Tab-separated table of C-alpha atoms in Angstrom:
chain	number	residue	atom	x	y	z
A	738	MET	CA	-5.206	-69.217	214.786
A	739	ARG	CA	-5.057	-71.786	217.560
A	740	SER	CA	-8.618	-72.965	216.938
A	741	THR	CA	-7.912	-73.228	213.194
A	742	CYS	CA	-4.896	-75.457	213.920
A	743	GLN	CA	-7.045	-77.580	216.203
A	744	ILE	CA	-9.625	-77.950	213.433
A	745	ILE	CA	-6.863	-79.027	211.018
A	746	ILE	CA	-5.616	-81.718	213.413
A	747	ARG	CA	-9.173	-82.780	214.183
A	748	GLU	CA	-9.924	-83.144	210.455
A	749	TRP	CA	-6.802	-85.260	209.929
A	750	ASN	CA	-7.976	-87.532	212.740
A	751	ARG	CA	-11.400	-87.823	211.119
A	752	ILE	CA	-9.814	-88.650	207.751
A	753	LEU	CA	-7.736	-91.429	209.331
A	754	GLN	CA	-10.515	-92.785	211.545
A	755	LEU	CA	-13.660	-92.556	209.411
A	756	LYS	CA	-13.858	-95.164	206.655
A	757	VAL	CA	-15.720	-92.855	204.296
A	758	PHE	CA	-12.714	-90.492	204.294
A	759	TYR	CA	-9.641	-92.703	204.354
A	760	LEU	CA	-11.030	-95.052	201.705
A	761	VAL	CA	-11.857	-92.215	199.305
A	762	MET	CA	-8.793	-90.070	199.982
A	763	LEU	CA	-6.006	-92.588	200.612
A	764	VAL	CA	-6.897	-96.140	199.607
A	765	VAL	CA	-8.868	-95.596	196.382
A	766	PRO	CA	-6.301	-93.250	194.743
A	767	ALA	CA	-3.425	-95.705	195.260
A	768	LEU	CA	-5.407	-98.639	193.847
A	769	LEU	CA	-7.171	-96.771	191.055
A	770	PHE	CA	-4.139	-94.865	189.757
A	771	SER	CA	-1.953	-97.981	189.805
A	772	PHE	CA	-4.667	-99.800	187.885
A	773	TYR	CA	-4.815	-97.035	185.259
A	774	ALA	CA	-1.046	-97.141	184.750
A	775	TYR	CA	-1.013	-100.937	184.608
A	776	ILE	CA	-3.707	-101.085	181.908
A	777	TYR	CA	-1.525	-99.189	179.437
A	778	GLN	CA	1.857	-100.635	180.408
A	779	GLU	CA	2.273	-102.006	176.874
A	780	LYS	CA	2.249	-98.319	175.846
A	781	GLU	CA	1.018	-99.034	172.330
A	782	ALA	CA	-1.162	-101.660	170.709
A	783	LYS	CA	0.803	-104.365	168.908
A	784	ASN	CA	0.131	-107.606	167.036
A	785	LEU	CA	-3.365	-106.655	165.923
A	786	PRO	CA	-4.789	-109.646	163.990
A	787	PHE	CA	-4.775	-108.904	160.270
A	788	ALA	CA	-5.774	-110.879	157.154
A	789	ILE	CA	-4.489	-111.008	153.588
A	790	TRP	CA	-6.738	-111.417	150.539
A	791	ASP	CA	-4.325	-111.747	147.614
A	792	ASP	CA	-5.915	-112.129	144.181
A	793	ASP	CA	-2.727	-110.988	142.422
A	794	GLN	CA	-0.344	-113.740	143.624
A	795	SER	CA	2.607	-111.818	142.188
A	796	PRO	CA	6.133	-110.980	143.383
A	797	VAL	CA	4.878	-107.439	144.108
A	798	SER	CA	2.010	-108.628	146.335
A	799	ARG	CA	4.375	-111.060	148.095
A	800	GLN	CA	6.831	-108.214	148.715
A	801	LEU	CA	4.052	-106.037	150.175
A	802	ILE	CA	2.911	-108.920	152.400
A	803	PHE	CA	6.484	-109.343	153.625
A	804	LEU	CA	6.635	-105.640	154.511
A	805	LEU	CA	3.294	-105.870	156.328
A	806	GLU	CA	4.676	-108.752	158.393
A	807	GLN	CA	7.481	-106.495	159.602
A	808	ARG	CA	5.075	-103.993	161.175
A	809	ASP	CA	4.866	-104.386	164.964
A	810	ALA	CA	1.264	-103.198	164.951
A	811	LEU	CA	0.108	-106.061	162.719
A	812	ARG	CA	0.036	-109.836	163.044
A	813	ILE	CA	-0.995	-111.585	159.856
A	814	SER	CA	-3.179	-114.390	161.163
A	815	LYS	CA	-5.365	-115.448	158.216
A	816	ARG	CA	-5.485	-115.814	154.467
A	817	LEU	CA	-8.913	-115.070	153.025
A	818	TYR	CA	-10.371	-115.339	149.547
A	819	SER	CA	-13.484	-113.161	149.352
A	820	GLU	CA	-15.064	-110.037	150.764
A	821	ALA	CA	-17.676	-112.151	152.536
A	822	GLU	CA	-14.913	-114.009	154.392
A	823	VAL	CA	-13.307	-110.700	155.384
A	824	GLN	CA	-16.567	-109.329	156.754
A	825	ARG	CA	-17.304	-112.543	158.634
A	826	ALA	CA	-13.822	-112.611	160.201
A	827	ILE	CA	-14.205	-108.993	161.334
A	828	GLN	CA	-17.702	-109.650	162.706
A	829	THR	CA	-16.496	-112.623	164.755
A	830	GLY	CA	-13.515	-110.674	166.101
A	831	GLU	CA	-10.914	-112.925	164.465
A	832	ILE	CA	-9.244	-109.961	162.765
A	833	MET	CA	-9.113	-106.185	163.172
A	834	GLY	CA	-8.490	-105.533	159.494
A	835	ALA	CA	-7.563	-106.964	156.095
A	836	VAL	CA	-6.051	-105.907	152.789
A	837	HIS	CA	-7.084	-106.944	149.275
A	838	PHE	CA	-4.550	-107.004	146.446
A	839	PRO	CA	-6.547	-107.109	143.173
A	840	VAL	CA	-5.912	-109.189	140.077
A	841	ASN	CA	-3.273	-107.706	137.728
A	842	MET	CA	-2.010	-105.307	140.396
A	843	GLN	CA	1.637	-105.895	139.437
A	844	ASN	CA	0.970	-105.419	135.726
A	845	ASP	CA	-0.942	-102.197	136.400
A	846	ILE	CA	1.888	-100.822	138.554
A	847	TYR	CA	4.557	-101.696	135.987
A	848	SER	CA	2.524	-100.185	133.155
A	849	ARG	CA	1.866	-97.146	135.346
A	850	HIS	CA	-1.887	-97.650	135.286
A	851	PRO	CA	-3.899	-96.881	138.420
A	852	THR	CA	-4.734	-99.836	140.632
A	853	THR	CA	-6.880	-100.007	143.753
A	854	VAL	CA	-5.778	-101.820	146.896
A	855	THR	CA	-8.645	-102.124	149.393
A	856	LEU	CA	-8.020	-101.885	153.129
A	857	TYR	CA	-10.717	-103.160	155.510
A	858	THR	CA	-10.789	-102.065	159.168
A	859	ASN	CA	-13.160	-102.626	162.057
A	860	ALA	CA	-14.107	-99.007	162.769
A	861	ALA	CA	-16.374	-100.109	165.624
A	862	ALA	CA	-13.077	-100.331	167.546
A	863	LEU	CA	-11.924	-96.849	166.609
A	864	VAL	CA	-8.374	-96.765	167.995
A	865	PRO	CA	-7.265	-100.213	166.716
A	866	ALA	CA	-8.834	-99.402	163.344
A	867	LYS	CA	-6.752	-96.243	163.061
A	868	MET	CA	-3.594	-98.126	164.019
A	869	VAL	CA	-4.294	-100.822	161.414
A	870	TYR	CA	-4.905	-98.136	158.808
A	871	LYS	CA	-1.725	-96.269	159.675
A	872	ALA	CA	0.497	-99.368	159.564
A	873	ALA	CA	-0.991	-100.807	156.372
A	874	ALA	CA	-1.184	-97.479	154.534
A	875	GLN	CA	2.485	-96.741	155.208
A	876	VAL	CA	3.506	-100.107	153.768
A	877	ILE	CA	1.300	-99.845	150.686
A	878	ILE	CA	2.323	-96.268	149.860
A	879	THR	CA	6.058	-96.685	150.463
A	880	GLY	CA	6.067	-100.179	148.958
A	881	SER	CA	4.398	-99.109	145.719
A	882	THR	CA	6.786	-96.153	145.452
A	883	GLY	CA	9.731	-98.507	145.876
A	884	ILE	CA	8.427	-100.812	143.157
A	885	VAL	CA	8.109	-97.945	140.670
A	886	LEU	CA	11.552	-96.651	141.664
A	887	LYS	CA	13.135	-100.071	141.096
A	888	LYS	CA	11.540	-100.355	137.648
A	889	LEU	CA	12.747	-96.885	136.608
A	890	VAL	CA	16.302	-97.592	137.739
A	891	LYS	CA	16.303	-100.829	135.722
A	892	THR	CA	15.594	-98.778	132.573
A	893	GLY	CA	18.886	-96.951	133.113
A	894	MET	CA	17.537	-93.801	134.753
A	895	GLU	CA	19.669	-92.085	137.375
A	896	PRO	CA	18.497	-92.953	140.913
A	897	ASP	CA	17.914	-89.302	141.901
A	898	ARG	CA	15.782	-88.644	138.819
A	899	ALA	CA	13.948	-91.931	139.304
A	900	MET	CA	13.175	-90.971	142.911
A	901	ALA	CA	11.888	-87.579	141.769
A	902	LEU	CA	9.503	-89.271	139.362
A	903	ALA	CA	8.423	-92.087	141.689
A	904	ASN	CA	8.027	-89.864	144.723
A	905	PRO	CA	7.938	-86.180	143.670
A	906	ILE	CA	7.049	-84.914	147.156
A	907	LYS	CA	9.138	-85.914	150.151
A	908	LEU	CA	7.323	-85.605	153.459
A	909	ASP	CA	9.236	-85.207	156.727
A	910	THR	CA	7.161	-85.614	159.881
A	911	TYR	CA	8.047	-84.547	163.415
A	912	GLN	CA	5.888	-85.879	166.226
A	913	LEU	CA	6.363	-83.515	169.148
A	914	TYR	CA	5.766	-84.295	172.857
A	915	ASN	CA	4.710	-87.924	172.283
A	916	ALA	CA	6.705	-89.083	169.286
A	917	THR	CA	5.877	-92.785	169.628
A	918	TYR	CA	2.128	-92.245	170.184
A	919	ASN	CA	2.535	-93.849	173.602
A	920	TYR	CA	-0.939	-94.419	175.030
A	921	GLN	CA	0.383	-94.751	178.557
A	922	GLU	CA	2.101	-91.367	178.249
A	923	TYR	CA	-1.038	-89.819	176.794
A	924	LEU	CA	-3.958	-91.355	178.695
A	925	VAL	CA	-2.693	-92.195	182.187
A	926	PRO	CA	-1.929	-88.621	183.372
A	927	GLY	CA	-5.355	-87.527	182.113
A	928	LEU	CA	-7.193	-90.393	183.797
A	929	ILE	CA	-5.311	-89.853	187.059
A	930	THR	CA	-5.923	-86.108	187.211
A	931	VAL	CA	-9.616	-86.390	186.338
A	932	GLY	CA	-9.844	-89.070	189.030
A	933	MET	CA	-8.233	-86.680	191.501
A	934	GLN	CA	-10.846	-84.037	190.688
A	935	MET	CA	-13.632	-86.487	191.502
A	936	ILE	CA	-11.916	-87.718	194.692
A	937	LEU	CA	-11.230	-84.199	195.977
A	938	ILE	CA	-14.751	-82.925	195.314
A	939	ILE	CA	-16.425	-85.968	196.873
A	940	SER	CA	-14.184	-86.023	199.967
A	941	SER	CA	-14.507	-82.288	200.622
A	942	MET	CA	-18.243	-82.511	199.917
A	943	LEU	CA	-18.412	-84.663	203.081
A	944	ALA	CA	-16.243	-82.331	205.150
A	945	LEU	CA	-19.082	-80.155	206.498
A	946	ASN	CA	-22.397	-81.998	206.307
A	947	TYR	CA	-20.938	-85.315	207.504
A	948	GLU	CA	-20.600	-83.619	210.896
A	949	TYR	CA	-24.389	-83.915	211.181
A	950	LYS	CA	-24.224	-87.628	210.413
A	951	THR	CA	-21.641	-88.202	213.149
A	952	ASN	CA	-23.498	-85.851	215.564
A	953	THR	CA	-20.375	-83.717	216.042
A	954	MET	CA	-21.557	-80.363	214.701
A	955	GLY	CA	-21.980	-78.949	218.196
A	956	GLU	CA	-18.439	-79.968	219.131
A	957	LEU	CA	-17.165	-78.306	215.948
A	958	TYR	CA	-19.124	-75.144	216.745
A	959	GLU	CA	-17.498	-74.878	220.171
A	960	LEU	CA	-14.029	-75.537	218.783
A	961	ALA	CA	-14.435	-72.917	216.038
A	962	LYS	CA	-16.116	-70.434	218.427
A	963	GLY	CA	-19.009	-70.165	215.978
A	964	SER	CA	-16.810	-69.100	213.053
A	965	ALA	CA	-17.555	-70.796	209.739
A	966	PHE	CA	-14.403	-69.145	208.383
A	967	ARG	CA	-12.225	-71.063	210.850
A	968	VAL	CA	-13.993	-74.333	210.003
A	969	ILE	CA	-13.672	-73.974	206.237
A	970	THR	CA	-10.086	-72.726	206.450
A	971	GLY	CA	-9.012	-75.551	208.747
A	972	LYS	CA	-10.749	-78.279	206.774
A	973	THR	CA	-9.451	-76.904	203.463
A	974	ILE	CA	-5.849	-76.968	204.699
A	975	ALA	CA	-6.298	-80.487	206.082
A	976	HIS	CA	-7.702	-81.822	202.794
A	977	LEU	CA	-5.103	-79.968	200.731
A	978	VAL	CA	-2.221	-81.535	202.688
A	979	VAL	CA	-3.720	-85.002	202.198
A	980	SER	CA	-4.006	-84.293	198.477
A	981	TRP	CA	-0.249	-83.582	198.466
A	982	PHE	CA	0.356	-87.145	199.658
A	983	ASN	CA	-1.461	-88.293	196.538
A	984	PHE	CA	0.706	-85.972	194.462
A	985	VAL	CA	3.798	-87.706	195.876
A	986	LEU	CA	2.223	-91.043	194.919
A	987	ILE	CA	1.566	-89.794	191.382
A	988	ALA	CA	4.700	-87.788	190.593
A	989	PHE	CA	7.374	-89.653	192.555
A	990	ILE	CA	6.161	-93.270	192.600
A	991	LEU	CA	3.757	-94.110	189.760
A	992	PHE	CA	5.179	-91.868	187.045
A	993	PRO	CA	8.825	-92.926	187.575
A	994	PHE	CA	7.899	-96.614	187.978
A	995	PHE	CA	5.946	-96.688	184.708
A	996	GLU	CA	8.256	-94.147	183.018
A	997	ILE	CA	5.471	-91.641	182.468
A	998	GLY	CA	5.629	-87.893	182.315
A	999	VAL	CA	8.179	-85.116	182.084
A	1000	PRO	CA	10.325	-85.055	185.259
A	1001	ALA	CA	11.684	-81.599	184.421
A	1002	ALA	CA	8.154	-80.154	184.717
A	1003	THR	CA	7.317	-81.740	188.090
A	1004	GLY	CA	7.563	-78.433	189.985
A	1005	LYS	CA	5.111	-76.740	187.638
A	1006	PHE	CA	2.874	-79.790	187.806
A	1007	PHE	CA	2.819	-79.494	191.604
A	1008	ALA	CA	1.786	-75.829	191.457
A	1009	LEU	CA	-0.979	-76.609	188.957
A	1010	TYR	CA	-2.093	-79.681	190.905
A	1011	THR	CA	-2.334	-77.563	194.072
A	1012	LEU	CA	-4.479	-75.000	192.287
A	1013	LEU	CA	-6.776	-77.751	190.985
A	1014	SER	CA	-7.007	-79.211	194.507
A	1015	ILE	CA	-8.011	-75.855	196.001
A	1016	ALA	CA	-10.614	-75.342	193.274
A	1017	CYS	CA	-12.083	-78.830	193.832
A	1018	ILE	CA	-12.117	-78.449	197.611
A	1019	GLY	CA	-13.912	-75.128	197.201
A	1020	ILE	CA	-16.587	-76.779	195.033
A	1021	GLY	CA	-16.925	-79.625	197.536
A	1022	MET	CA	-17.291	-77.193	200.436
A	1023	PHE	CA	-19.945	-75.272	198.506
A	1024	ILE	CA	-21.997	-78.436	197.878
A	1025	SER	CA	-21.568	-79.502	201.507
A	1026	ALA	CA	-22.720	-76.110	202.754
A	1027	LEU	CA	-25.645	-76.044	200.342
A	1028	PHE	CA	-27.117	-79.443	201.247
A	1029	LYS	CA	-27.241	-80.883	204.759
A	1030	ASP	CA	-28.315	-84.251	203.397
A	1031	VAL	CA	-25.221	-86.364	202.679
A	1032	MET	CA	-26.879	-88.578	200.064
A	1033	LEU	CA	-28.257	-85.615	198.131
A	1034	SER	CA	-24.931	-83.778	198.140
A	1035	GLY	CA	-23.210	-86.993	197.023
A	1036	ASP	CA	-25.585	-87.343	194.079
A	1037	VAL	CA	-24.970	-83.715	193.104
A	1038	ALA	CA	-21.191	-84.160	193.318
A	1039	LEU	CA	-21.249	-87.317	191.192
A	1040	PHE	CA	-23.547	-85.747	188.612
A	1041	TYR	CA	-21.237	-82.743	188.402
A	1042	THR	CA	-17.896	-84.585	188.211
A	1043	SER	CA	-18.694	-87.736	186.219
A	1044	PRO	CA	-18.672	-86.208	182.700
A	1045	ALA	CA	-15.455	-84.216	183.254
A	1046	PHE	CA	-13.229	-86.439	181.102
A	1047	VAL	CA	-15.685	-86.457	178.196
A	1048	PHE	CA	-16.413	-82.723	178.177
A	1049	SER	CA	-12.861	-81.538	178.925
A	1050	GLY	CA	-11.665	-82.025	175.350
A	1051	PHE	CA	-9.102	-84.681	176.263
A	1052	THR	CA	-10.313	-87.206	173.685
A	1053	PHE	CA	-12.531	-85.027	171.455
A	1054	PRO	CA	-12.079	-81.301	170.720
A	1055	ARG	CA	-14.471	-79.013	172.604
A	1056	TRP	CA	-14.925	-76.717	169.616
A	1057	ALA	CA	-16.557	-79.635	167.772
A	1058	MET	CA	-19.127	-80.174	170.545
A	1059	PRO	CA	-22.570	-78.507	170.648
A	1060	TRP	CA	-22.565	-75.081	172.337
A	1061	TYR	CA	-24.354	-76.341	175.435
A	1062	ASP	CA	-21.715	-79.044	175.965
A	1063	GLN	CA	-19.000	-76.435	175.581
A	1064	TYR	CA	-20.755	-74.346	178.204
A	1065	TYR	CA	-20.975	-77.304	180.576
A	1066	ALA	CA	-17.247	-77.860	180.123
A	1067	THR	CA	-16.518	-74.325	181.327
A	1068	ILE	CA	-18.149	-74.904	184.727
A	1069	MET	CA	-15.734	-77.707	185.649
A	1070	PRO	CA	-12.239	-76.923	186.966
A	1071	TYR	CA	-10.765	-79.858	185.079
A	1072	THR	CA	-11.257	-78.052	181.748
A	1073	PRO	CA	-8.879	-75.099	182.353
A	1074	PHE	CA	-6.617	-77.434	184.339
A	1075	LEU	CA	-6.295	-79.739	181.330
A	1076	ASP	CA	-5.585	-76.879	178.914
A	1077	THR	CA	-2.839	-75.673	181.250
A	1078	PHE	CA	-1.573	-79.208	181.900
A	1079	PHE	CA	-0.903	-79.815	178.206
A	1080	LYS	CA	1.106	-76.628	177.965
A	1081	ILE	CA	3.151	-76.582	181.164
A	1082	TYR	CA	3.611	-80.325	181.672
A	1083	TYR	CA	3.525	-82.143	178.343
A	1084	MET	CA	5.214	-79.261	176.518
A	1085	ASN	CA	7.158	-77.973	179.567
A	1086	LEU	CA	6.316	-74.369	178.702
A	1087	PRO	CA	6.453	-71.432	181.163
A	1088	PHE	CA	3.237	-70.544	182.987
A	1089	TYR	CA	2.667	-67.365	180.989
A	1090	TYR	CA	1.677	-69.524	177.997
A	1091	ALA	CA	-1.380	-70.578	180.004
A	1092	GLN	CA	-2.316	-67.315	181.743
A	1093	ALA	CA	-5.895	-67.233	180.453
A	1094	ASP	CA	-6.543	-70.827	181.562
A	1095	LEU	CA	-4.998	-70.183	184.980
A	1096	TYR	CA	-7.294	-67.197	185.511
A	1097	LYS	CA	-10.284	-69.401	184.675
A	1098	LEU	CA	-9.102	-71.995	187.172
A	1099	LEU	CA	-8.631	-69.325	189.844
A	1100	LEU	CA	-12.250	-68.246	189.408
A	1101	PHE	CA	-13.479	-71.464	191.022
A	1102	PRO	CA	-11.962	-70.932	194.504
A	1103	ALA	CA	-12.611	-67.182	194.230
A	1104	VAL	CA	-16.349	-67.827	193.837
A	1105	MET	CA	-16.878	-71.110	195.684
A	1106	PHE	CA	-15.170	-70.390	199.019
A	1107	PRO	CA	-16.956	-67.082	199.802
A	1108	THR	CA	-20.287	-68.615	198.775
A	1109	ALA	CA	-19.656	-71.708	200.896
A	1110	LEU	CA	-18.684	-69.466	203.807
A	1111	ILE	CA	-21.963	-67.517	203.646
A	1112	LEU	CA	-24.086	-70.654	203.330
A	1113	PHE	CA	-22.291	-72.578	206.061
A	1114	GLN	CA	-22.288	-69.686	208.536
A	1115	ARG	CA	-26.064	-69.574	208.304
A	1116	GLN	CA	-26.216	-73.377	208.647
A	1117	PHE	CA	-23.726	-73.233	211.531
A	1118	ASN	CA	-25.782	-70.676	213.432
A	1119	ASN	CA	-28.992	-72.652	212.886
A	1120	SER	CA	-27.355	-75.806	214.242
A	1121	LYS	CA	-26.350	-73.932	217.392
A	1122	ASN	CA	-29.854	-72.547	217.845
A	1123	GLU	CA	-31.313	-76.014	217.339
A	1124	ALA	CA	-28.941	-77.460	219.925
A	1125	ALA	CA	-29.886	-74.713	222.429
A	1126	ALA	CA	-33.617	-75.299	221.857
A	1127	GLU	CA	-33.478	-79.042	222.525
A	1128	PRO	CA	-33.237	-78.817	226.382
A	1129	VAL	CA	-36.170	-76.378	226.425
A	1130	LEU	CA	-38.293	-78.723	224.319
A	1131	ASN	CA	-37.387	-81.649	226.530
């Protein structure tokens, strides 16, 4: 126990003294996570440049344009007069979308004939295009319904009956867990946690084999009395405690400052974050024990962690991916972490709603630590034998 505590303290000293550790574990998280939160501080996209192509020039089209001007998501910046002008304005980036009101639109609406309003969006920018579509479609649908309703009431029809004819189906929508579609609320926790996975795996990947680079493996062997178990246990605890400092930064500084997250679920978030940290440290230790070469192990760690955000299902559902991508997603701890994170943090549900995902996450430390222990013990013994053979060779 005493030697394990000494290894813990020694590892903390190495983290604070060696640039490769304190930059990755302490400096980069503070800068990177603050940067992520700052990017999305507007929370939602507003004032997207939008154009009007009005061939109707009627009171109805003017009323619809007025309603479009009231949408926070849109900023009417141009008046255009042909489809070629619309396409050119989108191609040059002057606008993100446009709407075309056709000739005789008002007459068609009043005579209850179908009319086609065309909405143009720049789908090369997927998210802004969807926001333009949502804002414009709401105005056009509700506006046209209101026009029909007003006409029916003018004929002497009772308002309730007129509403039933103009809008026979009433749709109530309830947006749960992120009602305002806040991009900061949605993206920042995901970017931060996937960043933590990469940071934890890379830093713990250096925990064992970097001893060779600093020529301190013999000193570590003496301190641990030849026990790889003591080394891995001590270094794991040291890295886990440092990861808790980053949790404090995330949950008690960044999230409150930018008004992100669900404070009531912070305790559950801490438990889940700790489990992710242990899983990532276990993977890092395994890579470090497998490869003595620091550069090679670094390449392996980066190759393994880089696609985590894409394959996790955060921005695109995993079930829609090819089977081999789905399989790749299962070998990263971030995938079950994310599934659990949505349930116990965003939705603030009890842990039993995510039991299956938690078991998957627990598999990583259950497999990685014993494997790392076996590999490193062999490496540890070889390093001692090599050190003992050097005087004889000399």
